Coordinates of C-alpha atoms in Angstrom, one line a residue:
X1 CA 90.6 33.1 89.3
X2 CA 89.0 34.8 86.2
X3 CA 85.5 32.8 85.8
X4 CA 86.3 31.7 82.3
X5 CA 89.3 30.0 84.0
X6 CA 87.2 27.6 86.1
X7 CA 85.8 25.8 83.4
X8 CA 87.8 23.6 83.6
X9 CA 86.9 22.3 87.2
X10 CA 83.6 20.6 87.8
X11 CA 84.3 20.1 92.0
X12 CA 85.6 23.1 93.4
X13 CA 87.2 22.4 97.1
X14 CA 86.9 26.1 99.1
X15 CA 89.5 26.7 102.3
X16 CA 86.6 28.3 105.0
X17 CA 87.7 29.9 107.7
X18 CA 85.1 29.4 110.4
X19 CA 85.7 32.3 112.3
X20 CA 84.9 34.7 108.9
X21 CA 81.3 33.9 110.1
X22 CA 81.3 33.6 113.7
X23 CA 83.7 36.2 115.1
X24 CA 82.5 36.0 118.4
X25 CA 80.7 33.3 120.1
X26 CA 77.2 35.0 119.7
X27 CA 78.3 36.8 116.5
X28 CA 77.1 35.4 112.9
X29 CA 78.2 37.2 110.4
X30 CA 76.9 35.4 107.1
X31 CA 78.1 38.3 104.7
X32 CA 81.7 39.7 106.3
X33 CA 82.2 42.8 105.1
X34 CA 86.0 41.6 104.6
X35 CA 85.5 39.3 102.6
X36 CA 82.8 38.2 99.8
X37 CA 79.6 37.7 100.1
X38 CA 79.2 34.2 100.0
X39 CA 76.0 33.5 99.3
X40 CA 76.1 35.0 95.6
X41 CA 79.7 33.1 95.3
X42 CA 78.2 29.9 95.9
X43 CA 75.0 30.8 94.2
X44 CA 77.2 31.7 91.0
X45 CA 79.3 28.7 90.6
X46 CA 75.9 26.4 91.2
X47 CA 74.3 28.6 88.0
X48 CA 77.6 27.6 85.8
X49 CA 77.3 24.2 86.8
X50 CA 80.4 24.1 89.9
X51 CA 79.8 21.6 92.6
X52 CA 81.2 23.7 95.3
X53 CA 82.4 21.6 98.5
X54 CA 83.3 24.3 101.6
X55 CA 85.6 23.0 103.7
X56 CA 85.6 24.1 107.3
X57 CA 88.7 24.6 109.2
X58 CA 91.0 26.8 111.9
X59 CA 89.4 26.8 115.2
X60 CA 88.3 30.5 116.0
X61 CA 90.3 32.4 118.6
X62 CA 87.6 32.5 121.3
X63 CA 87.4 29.0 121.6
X64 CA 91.2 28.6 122.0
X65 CA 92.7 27.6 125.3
X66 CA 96.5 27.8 126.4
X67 CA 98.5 25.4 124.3
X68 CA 96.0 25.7 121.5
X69 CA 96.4 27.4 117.9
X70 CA 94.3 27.8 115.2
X71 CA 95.0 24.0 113.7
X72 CA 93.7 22.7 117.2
X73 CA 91.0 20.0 117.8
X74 CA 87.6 22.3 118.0
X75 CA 87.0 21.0 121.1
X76 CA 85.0 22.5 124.0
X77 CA 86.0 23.8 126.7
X78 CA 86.3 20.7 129.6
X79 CA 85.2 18.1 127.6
X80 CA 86.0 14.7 126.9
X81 CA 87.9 14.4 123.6
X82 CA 86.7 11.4 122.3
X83 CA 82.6 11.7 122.7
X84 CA 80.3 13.6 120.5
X85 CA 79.1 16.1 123.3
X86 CA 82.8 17.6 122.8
X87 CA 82.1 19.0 119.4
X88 CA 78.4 20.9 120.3
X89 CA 79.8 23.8 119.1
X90 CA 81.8 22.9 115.9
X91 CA 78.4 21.2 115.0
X92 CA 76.5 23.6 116.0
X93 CA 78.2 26.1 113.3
X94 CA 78.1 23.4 110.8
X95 CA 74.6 23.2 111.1
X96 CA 74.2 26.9 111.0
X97 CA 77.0 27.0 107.8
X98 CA 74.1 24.7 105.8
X99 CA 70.6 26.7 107.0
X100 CA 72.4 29.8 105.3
X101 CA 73.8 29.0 102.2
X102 CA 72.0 25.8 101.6
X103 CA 69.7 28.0 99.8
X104 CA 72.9 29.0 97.3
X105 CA 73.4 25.5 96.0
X106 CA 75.7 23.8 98.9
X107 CA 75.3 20.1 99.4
X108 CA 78.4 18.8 100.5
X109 CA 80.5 20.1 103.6
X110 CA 83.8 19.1 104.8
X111 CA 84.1 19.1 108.2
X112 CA 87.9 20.0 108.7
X113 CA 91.5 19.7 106.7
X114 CA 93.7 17.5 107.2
X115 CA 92.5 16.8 110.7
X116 CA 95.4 14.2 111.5
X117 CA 98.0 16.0 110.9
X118 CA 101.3 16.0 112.7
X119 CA 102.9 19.4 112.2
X120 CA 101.0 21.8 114.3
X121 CA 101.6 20.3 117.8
X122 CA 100.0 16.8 119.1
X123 CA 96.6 19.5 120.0
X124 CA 96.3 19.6 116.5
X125 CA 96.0 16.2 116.0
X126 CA 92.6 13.8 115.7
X127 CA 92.6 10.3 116.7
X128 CA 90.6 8.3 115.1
X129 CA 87.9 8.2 117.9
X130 CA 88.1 12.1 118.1
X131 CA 87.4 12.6 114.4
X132 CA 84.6 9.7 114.4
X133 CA 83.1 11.2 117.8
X134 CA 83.3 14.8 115.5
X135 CA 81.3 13.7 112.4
X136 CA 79.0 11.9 114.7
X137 CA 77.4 14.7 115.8
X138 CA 78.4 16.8 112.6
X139 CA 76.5 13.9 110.8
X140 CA 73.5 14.1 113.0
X141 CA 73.0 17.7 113.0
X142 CA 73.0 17.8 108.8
X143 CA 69.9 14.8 109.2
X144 CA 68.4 17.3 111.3
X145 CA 68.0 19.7 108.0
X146 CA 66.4 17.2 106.0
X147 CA 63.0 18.3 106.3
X148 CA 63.9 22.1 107.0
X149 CA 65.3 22.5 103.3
X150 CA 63.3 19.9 101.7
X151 CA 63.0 21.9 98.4
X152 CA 66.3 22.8 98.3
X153 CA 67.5 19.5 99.3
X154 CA 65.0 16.5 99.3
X155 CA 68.1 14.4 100.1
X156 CA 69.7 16.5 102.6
X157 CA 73.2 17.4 102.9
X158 CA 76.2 15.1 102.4
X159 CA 79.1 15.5 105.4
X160 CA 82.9 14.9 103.7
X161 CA 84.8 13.7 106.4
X162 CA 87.9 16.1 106.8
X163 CA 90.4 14.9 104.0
X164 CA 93.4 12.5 105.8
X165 CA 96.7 14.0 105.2
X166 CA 98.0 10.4 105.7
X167 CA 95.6 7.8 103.9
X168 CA 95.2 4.9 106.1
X169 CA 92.9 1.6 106.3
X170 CA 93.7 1.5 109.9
X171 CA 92.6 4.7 110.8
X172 CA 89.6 4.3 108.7
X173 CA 88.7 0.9 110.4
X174 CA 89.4 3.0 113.8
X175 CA 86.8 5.1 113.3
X176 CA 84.2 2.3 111.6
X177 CA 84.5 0.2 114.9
X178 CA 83.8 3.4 117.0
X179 CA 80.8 4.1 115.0
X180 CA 79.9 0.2 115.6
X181 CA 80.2 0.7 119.7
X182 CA 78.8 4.0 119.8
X183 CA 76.1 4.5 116.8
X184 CA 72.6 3.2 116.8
X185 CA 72.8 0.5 114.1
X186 CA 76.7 1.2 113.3
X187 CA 75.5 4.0 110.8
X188 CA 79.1 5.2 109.9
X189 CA 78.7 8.9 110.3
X190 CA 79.8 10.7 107.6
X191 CA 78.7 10.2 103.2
X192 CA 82.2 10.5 101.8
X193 CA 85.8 8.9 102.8
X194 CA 88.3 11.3 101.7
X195 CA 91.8 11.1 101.2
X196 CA 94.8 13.6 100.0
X197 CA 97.7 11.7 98.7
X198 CA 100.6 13.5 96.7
X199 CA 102.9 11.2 94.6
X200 CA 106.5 11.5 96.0
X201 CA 109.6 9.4 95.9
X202 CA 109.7 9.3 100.0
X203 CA 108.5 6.7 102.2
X204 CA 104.9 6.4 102.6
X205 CA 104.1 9.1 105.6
X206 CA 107.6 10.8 105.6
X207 CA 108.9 14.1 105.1
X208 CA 108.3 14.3 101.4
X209 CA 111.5 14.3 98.6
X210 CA 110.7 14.9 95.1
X211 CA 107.7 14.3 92.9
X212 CA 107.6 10.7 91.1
X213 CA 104.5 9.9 88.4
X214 CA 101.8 8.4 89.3
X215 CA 103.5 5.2 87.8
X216 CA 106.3 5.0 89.7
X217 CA 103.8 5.7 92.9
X218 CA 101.4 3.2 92.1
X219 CA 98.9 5.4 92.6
X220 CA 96.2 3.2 91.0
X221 CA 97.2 0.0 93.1
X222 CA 97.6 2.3 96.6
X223 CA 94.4 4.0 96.3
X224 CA 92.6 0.4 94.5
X225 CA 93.2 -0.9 98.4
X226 CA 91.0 1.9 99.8
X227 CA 88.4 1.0 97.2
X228 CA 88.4 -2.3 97.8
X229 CA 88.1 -1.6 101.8
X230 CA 85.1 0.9 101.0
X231 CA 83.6 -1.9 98.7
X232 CA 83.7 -4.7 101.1
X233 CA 83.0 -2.1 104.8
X234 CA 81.4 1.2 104.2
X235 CA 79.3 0.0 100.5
X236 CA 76.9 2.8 100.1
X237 CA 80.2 5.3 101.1
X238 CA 81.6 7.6 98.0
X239 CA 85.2 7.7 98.1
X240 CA 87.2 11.3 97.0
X241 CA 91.2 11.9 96.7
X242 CA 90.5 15.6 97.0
X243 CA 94.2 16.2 97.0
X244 CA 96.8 15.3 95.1
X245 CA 99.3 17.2 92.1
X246 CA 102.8 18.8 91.8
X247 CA 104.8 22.2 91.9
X248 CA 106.2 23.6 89.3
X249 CA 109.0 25.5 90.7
X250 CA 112.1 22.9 90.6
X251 CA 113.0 23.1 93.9
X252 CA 110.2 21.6 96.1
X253 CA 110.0 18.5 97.9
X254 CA 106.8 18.3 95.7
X255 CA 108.9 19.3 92.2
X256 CA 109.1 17.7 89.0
X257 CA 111.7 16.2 88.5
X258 CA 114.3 16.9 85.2
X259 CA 113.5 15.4 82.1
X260 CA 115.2 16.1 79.0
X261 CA 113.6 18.2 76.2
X262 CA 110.9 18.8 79.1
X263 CA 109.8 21.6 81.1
X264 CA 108.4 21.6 84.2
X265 CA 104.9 22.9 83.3
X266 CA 104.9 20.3 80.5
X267 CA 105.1 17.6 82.7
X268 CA 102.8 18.4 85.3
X269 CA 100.8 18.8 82.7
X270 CA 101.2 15.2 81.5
X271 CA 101.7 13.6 85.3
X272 CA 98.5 15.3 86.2
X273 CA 96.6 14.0 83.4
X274 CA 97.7 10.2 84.1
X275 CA 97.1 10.7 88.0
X276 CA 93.3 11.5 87.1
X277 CA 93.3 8.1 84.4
X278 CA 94.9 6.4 87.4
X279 CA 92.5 7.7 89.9
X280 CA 89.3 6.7 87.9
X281 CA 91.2 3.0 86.8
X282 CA 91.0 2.6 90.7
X283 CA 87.7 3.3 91.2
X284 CA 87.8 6.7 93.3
X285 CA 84.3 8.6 92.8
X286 CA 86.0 11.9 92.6
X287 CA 89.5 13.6 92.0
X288 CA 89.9 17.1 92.9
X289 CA 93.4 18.5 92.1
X290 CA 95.2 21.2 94.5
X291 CA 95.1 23.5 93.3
X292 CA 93.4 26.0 90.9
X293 CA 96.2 28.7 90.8
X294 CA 99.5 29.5 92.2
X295 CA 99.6 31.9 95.3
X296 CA 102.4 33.4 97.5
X297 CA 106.0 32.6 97.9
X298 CA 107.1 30.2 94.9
X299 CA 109.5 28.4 96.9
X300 CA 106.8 27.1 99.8
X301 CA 105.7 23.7 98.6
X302 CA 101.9 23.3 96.7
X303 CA 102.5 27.3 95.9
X304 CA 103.4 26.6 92.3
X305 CA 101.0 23.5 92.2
X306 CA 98.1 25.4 90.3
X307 CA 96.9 25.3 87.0
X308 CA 97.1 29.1 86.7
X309 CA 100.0 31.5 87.5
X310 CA 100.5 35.1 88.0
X311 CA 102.1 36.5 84.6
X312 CA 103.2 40.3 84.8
X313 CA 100.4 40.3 87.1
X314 CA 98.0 38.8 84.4
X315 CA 96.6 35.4 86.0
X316 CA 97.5 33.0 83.3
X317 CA 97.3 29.4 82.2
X318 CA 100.0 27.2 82.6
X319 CA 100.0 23.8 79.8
X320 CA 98.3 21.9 82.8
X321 CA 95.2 23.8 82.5
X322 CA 94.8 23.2 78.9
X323 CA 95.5 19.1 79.6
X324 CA 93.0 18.8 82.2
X325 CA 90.5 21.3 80.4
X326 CA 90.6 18.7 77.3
X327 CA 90.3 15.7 79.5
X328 CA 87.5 17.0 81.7
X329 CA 85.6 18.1 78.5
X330 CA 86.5 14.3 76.8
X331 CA 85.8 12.4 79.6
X332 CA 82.6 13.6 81.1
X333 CA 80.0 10.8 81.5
X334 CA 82.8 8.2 80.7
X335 CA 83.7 5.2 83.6
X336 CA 86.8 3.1 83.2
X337 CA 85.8 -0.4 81.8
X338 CA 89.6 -1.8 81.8
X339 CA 92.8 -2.5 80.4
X340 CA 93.6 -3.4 76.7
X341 CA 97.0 -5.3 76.9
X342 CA 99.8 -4.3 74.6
X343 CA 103.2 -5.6 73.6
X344 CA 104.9 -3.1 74.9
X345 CA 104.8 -2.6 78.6
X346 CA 105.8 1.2 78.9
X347 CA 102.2 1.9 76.5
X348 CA 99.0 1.6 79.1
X349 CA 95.8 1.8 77.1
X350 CA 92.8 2.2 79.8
X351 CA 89.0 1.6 77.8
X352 CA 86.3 3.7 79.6
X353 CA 82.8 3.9 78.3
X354 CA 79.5 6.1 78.6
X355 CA 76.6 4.7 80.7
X356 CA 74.9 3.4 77.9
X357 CA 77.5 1.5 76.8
X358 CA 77.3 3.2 73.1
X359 CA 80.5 5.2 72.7
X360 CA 83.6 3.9 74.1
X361 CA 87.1 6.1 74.6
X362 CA 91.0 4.7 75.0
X363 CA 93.2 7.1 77.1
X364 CA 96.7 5.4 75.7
X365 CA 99.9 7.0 77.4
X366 CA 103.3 6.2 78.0
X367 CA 103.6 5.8 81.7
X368 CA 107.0 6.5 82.1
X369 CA 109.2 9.5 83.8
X370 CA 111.8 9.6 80.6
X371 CA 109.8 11.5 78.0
X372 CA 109.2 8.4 75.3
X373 CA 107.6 9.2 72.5
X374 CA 106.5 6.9 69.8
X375 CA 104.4 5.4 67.1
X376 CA 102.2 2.5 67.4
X377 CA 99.1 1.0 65.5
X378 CA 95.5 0.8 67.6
X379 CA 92.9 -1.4 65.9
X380 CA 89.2 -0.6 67.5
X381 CA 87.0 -3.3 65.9
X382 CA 83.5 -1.9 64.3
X383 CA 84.4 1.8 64.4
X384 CA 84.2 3.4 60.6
X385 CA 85.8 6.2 62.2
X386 CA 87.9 7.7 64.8
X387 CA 88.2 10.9 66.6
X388 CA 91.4 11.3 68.2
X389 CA 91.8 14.1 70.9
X390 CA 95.8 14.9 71.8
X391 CA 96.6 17.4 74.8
X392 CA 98.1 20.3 73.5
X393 CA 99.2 23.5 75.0
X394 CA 96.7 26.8 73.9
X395 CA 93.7 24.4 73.0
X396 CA 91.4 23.9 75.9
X397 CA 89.1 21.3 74.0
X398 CA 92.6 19.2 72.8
X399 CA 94.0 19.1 69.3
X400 CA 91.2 17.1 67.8
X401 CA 91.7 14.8 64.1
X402 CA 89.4 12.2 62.4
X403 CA 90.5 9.5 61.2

């Protein structure tokens, strides 16, 4: 995307294929010719002020065996699944990954995507055991860093565990009792729990149907349950949804639905707004959206779930881009200090306020999936004057009045 487009993320999730810099098992290859050179991408988005998280993923072809693809477990050859010493060489790389481009601003890695999913064979598959027993020793090899990078990164690196596909206390709680049995002192091994949840009208963990707002999903009360389990288990955790959105083209299982006078950009726009209000009312840490821009066949669902698009092969914003531009630029440095009840229960008014506690902000909505619109008086006691920030398409900072 253009660079004057990304302003409008401040967490930038990046899909890295492992194999791009270890072709061979005694290959490195920390500037492939084939692709960019990765140290001066990471080293530019840390200079404009990107957090960028790499997420590492497809097991290389030289580590495959028969039955295995790409999405497999990384696991080495003849070893037990479910135990650290299975993972030497995922780690290994992982470790490697951090040494090189730790220097170009990196401080969080991702360990894999999506590593229990169910649709690229049972290989593909973690456990919950499997994926503890991975950041185990993914963990552990990041501590080892600490002192090697120590101006760089006094802190050392923080390991995001592989984002779940299917959000689940269980499995969560799975891999919390393993690290209890097998971790000195139960240190959970990883520094973020992350989730990926997409609002749909299906079941919960089936084939998804349509896209439904955040609203109808009860996204804040879904994801308020992980919080709560993070709050009262894993304290000292951070807890991301580094996936979540809609497409735009009308015919994915992911779609927005019709609504009259409506187009589709407008309300992904609008139902990607109130998923981030939703998100922070809940207590998540961080929200990254998938994705930045639109890519490949329109009619494979998430291709038309960017912010940008491909116009007359111009990349180009879509409304959604201006909406979350405005709020990202209105809400930085805010945290959610509640709800303000109203009369009507289709208005939501959330209250979030800076650290100091001196300037406070109202997100007010209509949180439903008809297109209401209305008028409706807002008293805010002590304030001599208001400034009220409305998302509108072709104005990145909102449509902004006094009052």
């Amino acid at each position: 995307a253009p660079l004057g487009r990304l302003g409008v993320a401040g967490t930038i999730r990046e899909f890295h294929v492992w194999s791009w810099n270890q072709p061979q098992p005694d290959v490195e290859d920390w500037n492939p010719q084939d692709h960019i050179d990765f140290g001066k991408f990471y080293a530019n988005l840390a200079a404009l002020g990107h957090l960028t998280v790499p997420v590492i993923q497809m097991t290389p072809s030289w580590l495959l065996r028969p039955l295995m693809n790409e999405q497999s477990i990384p696991i080495d050859p003849d070893a037990l699944k479910a135990t650290p010493e299975g993972f030497k060489t995922q780690s290994y790389f992982i470790k490697r990954f951090a040494e090189v481009y730790g220097y170009s601003g990196i401080q969080y890695i991702e360990n894999w995507n999506e590593p229990d999913k169910d649709w690229s064979g049972q290989l593909a598959t973690f456990r919950p055991d499997e994926l503890a027993a991975m950041c185990s020793v993914d963990y552990d090899r990041l501590q080892q860093l600490k002192g090697d990078l120590s101006n760089q990164r006094p802190d050392g690196f923080k390991l995001v565990m592989g984002g779940l596909a299917y959000p689940s206390i269980p499995y969560l709680n799975s891999m919390l009792e393993w690290s209890r049995q097998n971790r000195s002192g139960g240190v959970v091994p990883f520094d973020v729990i992350n989730l990926h949840h997409y609002s749909n009208s299906a079941t919960e963990h089936k084939s998804p149907i349509k896209g439904i707002s955040p609203e109808d999903d009860r996204l804040r009360e879904k994801m308020s349950r992980f919080v709560q389990f993070r709050n009262e288990q894993m304290p000292d955790k951070q807890i991301w949804v580094s996936e979540f959105g809609y497409d735009t083209w009308p015919g994915s299982s992911q779609g927005i639905p019709s609504i009259a006078g409506q187009s589709a950009e407008e309300i992904q726009g609008q139902w990607i707004v109130r998923s981030f209000l939703e998100l922070a009312a809940a207590g998540i840490d961080k929200a990254i959206l998938f994705a930045l821009s639109d890519s490949g066949d329109p009619k494979i669902r998430y291709n038309t779930s960017g912010l940008l698009k491909d116009s007359a092969g111009v990349t180009a914003p879509k409304r959604a881009w201006y909406y979350v531009s405005a709020l990202r630029n209105v809400m930085q440095g805010m945290y959610f200090q509640g709800d303000i009840k109203t009369e009507d229960p289709d208005l939501r008014i959330y209250h979030f306020a800076d650290a100091s506690k001196q300037n406070d902000l109202y997100a007010l909505w209509y949180a439903t999936s008809r297109g209401k619109k209305g008028t409706f008086a807002f008293n805010i006691k002590g304030q001599p004057t208001v400034r009220v920030v409305s998302l509108a398409n072709g104005f990145p900072m909102g449509e902004v009045t006094d009052h």
